[in-house]
């Protein structure tokens, strides 16, 4: 069974969705540790409520990005992690660690990449009066939010939507899609080969996995 690490910085609602899916055996993998770079993150409490190992690696205690990344790597190695899941992890990881885990580290981003890498995606969508918004799940490369895309989930933006409305609906689509993709990666139905995402579950699915709001 694949050993999973989940990296968080905040509320951890995605961590909870993933942990629930593991306990209900909808994910064929085991969460070995949850790492937070923010000591006060609510996600740590969620991790503990599932009986998971919660490790704090407080970025503010490290002089350089490299030293912080090395400590993260140290924890991942200690737990012999196969798959690293960034679920609301708000620190940029450097070249060395992203290279080491290339093909084994995935990120959840709240936009339809390549649109809106970086922060404040909901605000940007509203500002630009976009009709659609969504989430992307991608392999992590050394470039921010730019690695090969595995899956995207799409929502429609309504006229009077606020940032909170979008966040709520984005979360609901994340909680459904992310555990499913993690399970497919655990079962090696999705993998990275020569920088290309491969889907071995279904002949019709040789492109980005897409999911639309019901
Ligand atoms: C999620 O919506 C995720 O897409 C986003 O942070 C939120 C975390 O929520 N990630 C990023 O912005 C990464 N750049 P959660 O802590 O409740 O899972």
Coordinates of C-alpha atoms and ligand atoms in Angstrom, one line a residue:
X1 CA 0.0 0.0 0.0
X2 CA 1.3 3.4 -1.0
X3 CA 2.5 5.7 1.8
X4 CA 1.1 9.2 1.6
X5 CA 2.3 12.5 3.2
X6 CA -0.1 15.4 3.2
X7 CA 1.3 18.9 3.4
X8 CA -1.0 21.7 4.6
X9 CA -0.8 25.3 5.8
X10 CA -4.4 26.1 6.9
X11 CA -7.8 24.8 7.5
X12 CA -7.2 21.3 6.1
X13 CA -10.7 20.6 4.7
X14 CA -9.0 18.7 1.8
X15 CA -6.9 16.8 4.3
X16 CA -10.1 15.7 6.0
X17 CA -11.7 14.6 2.7
X18 CA -8.6 12.6 1.9
X19 CA -8.3 11.1 5.4
X20 CA -12.0 10.1 5.3
X21 CA -11.5 8.5 1.9
X22 CA -8.6 6.5 3.2
X23 CA -10.5 5.3 6.3
X24 CA -13.5 4.4 4.1
X25 CA -11.0 2.5 1.8
X26 CA -11.9 4.7 -1.2
X27 CA -8.1 5.4 -1.4
X28 CA -5.9 2.5 -1.6
X29 CA -3.1 4.1 0.4
X30 CA -2.1 5.1 3.9
X31 CA -1.5 8.5 5.3
X32 CA 1.8 8.2 7.2
X33 CA 2.1 11.9 8.2
X34 CA 0.6 15.3 7.8
X35 CA 3.1 18.2 7.7
X36 CA 2.2 21.8 8.4
X37 CA 4.5 24.7 8.0
X38 CA 2.1 26.8 10.1
X39 CA 2.0 25.8 13.8
X40 CA -1.5 27.2 14.4
X41 CA -3.1 25.6 11.3
X42 CA -6.5 24.1 12.1
X43 CA -5.6 21.2 9.8
X44 CA -3.3 19.9 12.6
X45 CA -6.3 19.4 14.8
X46 CA -8.2 17.6 12.0
X47 CA -5.2 15.3 11.5
X48 CA -5.1 14.5 15.1
X49 CA -8.8 13.8 15.2
X50 CA -8.1 11.0 12.6
X51 CA -5.2 9.7 14.7
X52 CA -2.7 10.8 12.1
X53 CA 0.9 11.8 12.8
X54 CA 1.0 15.5 12.7
X55 CA 4.5 17.1 12.2
X56 CA 5.1 20.9 12.3
X57 CA 7.9 22.2 10.2
X58 CA 7.6 26.0 11.0
X59 CA 9.2 27.8 8.0
X60 CA 9.8 30.9 10.1
X61 CA 12.5 29.0 12.1
X62 CA 14.7 28.3 9.0
X63 CA 17.2 30.8 7.7
X64 CA 16.9 29.7 4.1
X65 CA 14.4 28.0 1.8
X66 CA 16.8 25.2 1.3
X67 CA 17.1 24.4 5.0
X68 CA 13.3 24.3 5.3
X69 CA 13.0 22.1 2.2
X70 CA 15.7 19.8 3.7
X71 CA 13.7 19.4 6.9
X72 CA 10.6 18.5 4.8
X73 CA 12.6 16.0 2.9
X74 CA 13.9 14.6 6.1
X75 CA 10.4 13.9 7.4
X76 CA 9.3 12.4 4.0
X77 CA 12.3 10.1 4.0
X78 CA 11.7 9.1 7.7
X79 CA 8.2 7.9 6.8
X80 CA 9.4 6.4 3.5
X81 CA 6.8 8.3 1.6
X82 CA 5.7 7.3 -1.9
X83 CA 3.3 10.1 -2.7
X84 CA 3.4 13.7 -1.5
X85 CA 0.1 15.6 -1.6
X86 CA 0.1 19.4 -1.3
X87 CA -3.4 20.1 0.0
X88 CA -3.5 23.9 0.7
X89 CA 0.2 24.1 1.3
X90 CA 1.2 27.7 0.8
X91 CA 5.0 27.6 0.7
X92 CA 6.9 27.4 -2.5
X93 CA 9.2 24.4 -2.6
X94 CA 12.7 24.8 -4.2
X95 CA 14.3 23.1 -7.2
X96 CA 16.1 20.4 -5.2
X97 CA 13.1 18.9 -3.5
X98 CA 10.7 19.3 -6.4
X99 CA 13.2 17.5 -8.6
X100 CA 13.7 14.7 -6.2
X101 CA 10.0 14.1 -5.9
X102 CA 9.1 14.8 -9.5
X103 CA 6.3 12.4 -10.5
X104 CA 5.6 11.7 -6.9
X105 CA 4.4 15.1 -5.7
X106 CA 1.0 16.5 -6.6
X107 CA -0.6 19.9 -5.9
X108 CA -4.1 21.1 -5.7
X109 CA -4.6 24.6 -7.1
X110 CA -7.9 26.6 -7.1
X111 CA -8.0 27.8 -10.7
X112 CA -8.2 26.4 -14.2
X113 CA -4.4 26.4 -14.9
X114 CA -2.7 27.8 -16.8
X115 CA -5.1 30.6 -15.8
X116 CA -4.2 32.3 -12.5
X117 CA -1.1 30.6 -11.0
X118 CA -0.3 32.0 -7.5
X119 CA -2.5 33.6 -5.0
X120 CA -6.0 35.2 -4.8
X121 CA -7.5 33.1 -7.7
X122 CA -11.2 33.7 -6.6
X123 CA -10.7 37.5 -6.5
X124 CA -9.1 37.4 -10.0
X125 CA -12.0 35.4 -11.4
X126 CA -14.5 37.9 -10.1
X127 CA -12.4 40.9 -11.2
X128 CA -12.2 39.5 -14.7
X129 CA -15.9 38.5 -14.8
X130 CA -15.0 35.0 -15.9
X131 CA -17.9 32.7 -16.6
X132 CA -16.1 29.6 -15.4
X133 CA -13.7 28.8 -12.6
X134 CA -12.3 25.6 -11.2
X135 CA -9.5 23.6 -9.8
X136 CA -6.5 21.9 -11.2
X137 CA -4.6 18.9 -9.8
X138 CA -1.0 18.7 -11.2
X139 CA 2.4 17.1 -10.7
X140 CA 4.7 19.6 -9.0
X141 CA 7.7 20.9 -11.0
X142 CA 10.2 23.5 -10.0
X143 CA 8.0 26.2 -11.7
X144 CA 5.1 27.5 -9.6
X145 CA 1.8 25.9 -10.5
X146 CA 3.1 24.9 -13.9
X147 CA 3.7 21.1 -13.7
X148 CA 1.8 18.6 -15.9
X149 CA -1.9 18.8 -15.3
X150 CA -3.7 15.6 -14.2
X151 CA -7.3 16.7 -13.7
X152 CA -9.5 19.8 -13.7
X153 CA -12.8 20.4 -12.1
X154 CA -15.0 23.2 -13.4
X155 CA -17.8 25.4 -11.8
X156 CA -19.9 28.1 -13.4
X157 CA -19.6 31.6 -12.0
X158 CA -23.0 33.2 -11.3
X159 CA -23.6 36.9 -11.6
X160 CA -23.8 37.7 -7.9
X161 CA -21.2 35.2 -6.6
X162 CA -18.9 36.5 -3.9
X163 CA -15.4 35.2 -3.0
X164 CA -17.0 33.1 -0.2
X165 CA -19.5 31.5 -2.6
X166 CA -16.7 30.6 -5.0
X167 CA -14.6 29.2 -2.2
X168 CA -17.4 27.1 -0.9
X169 CA -18.2 25.6 -4.4
X170 CA -14.5 25.2 -5.2
X171 CA -14.0 23.2 -1.9
X172 CA -16.9 21.0 -2.7
X173 CA -15.5 20.0 -6.1
X174 CA -12.0 19.6 -4.6
X175 CA -13.3 17.3 -1.9
X176 CA -14.8 15.0 -4.5
X177 CA -12.1 15.0 -7.2
X178 CA -8.8 15.1 -5.2
X179 CA -9.4 11.8 -3.2
X180 CA -10.4 10.1 -6.5
X181 CA -7.2 11.2 -8.3
X182 CA -5.1 10.2 -5.3
X183 CA -6.6 6.8 -5.4
X184 CA -5.9 6.4 -9.1
X185 CA -2.3 7.5 -8.5
X186 CA -2.0 5.0 -5.6
X187 CA -3.2 2.2 -7.9
X188 CA -0.8 3.4 -10.7
X189 CA -3.8 4.1 -13.0
X190 CA -2.4 7.6 -13.3
X191 CA 1.4 8.2 -13.6
X192 CA 3.9 10.5 -15.2
X193 CA 6.1 9.2 -18.0
X194 CA 8.5 11.4 -19.9
X195 CA 6.8 14.5 -18.5
X196 CA 3.4 13.3 -19.9
X197 CA 0.5 12.3 -17.6
X198 CA -0.6 8.8 -18.5
X199 CA -4.1 7.4 -17.7
X200 CA -4.2 3.6 -17.9
X201 CA -7.8 3.1 -16.5
X202 CA -9.8 3.9 -19.6
X203 CA -9.0 4.2 -23.3
X204 CA -11.3 7.1 -23.6
X205 CA -9.4 9.0 -20.9
X206 CA -6.2 9.8 -22.6
X207 CA -6.5 13.5 -21.9
X208 CA -6.9 15.6 -18.8
X209 CA -9.4 14.1 -16.4
X210 CA -12.4 16.5 -16.3
X211 CA -15.1 16.9 -13.8
X212 CA -18.0 19.3 -13.9
X213 CA -20.2 20.6 -11.1
X214 CA -23.5 18.8 -10.9
Ligands
LIG1 C1 -7.8 24.9 -1.3 O1 -8.9 25.5 -1.9 C2 -6.7 24.7 -2.3 O2 -7.1 24.7 -3.6 C3 -5.9 26.0 -2.1 O3 -6.0 26.3 -0.7 C4 -7.2 25.7 -0.2 C5 -6.9 25.0 1.0 O4 -8.1 24.6 1.7 N1 -4.5 25.9 -2.5 C6 -3.8 26.9 -2.9 O5 -4.2 28.0 -3.0 C7 -2.4 26.5 -3.3 N2 -1.7 27.5 -4.0 P1 -8.1 23.5 2.9 O6 -6.9 24.0 3.8 O7 -9.4 23.7 3.5 O8 -7.9 22.2 2.3

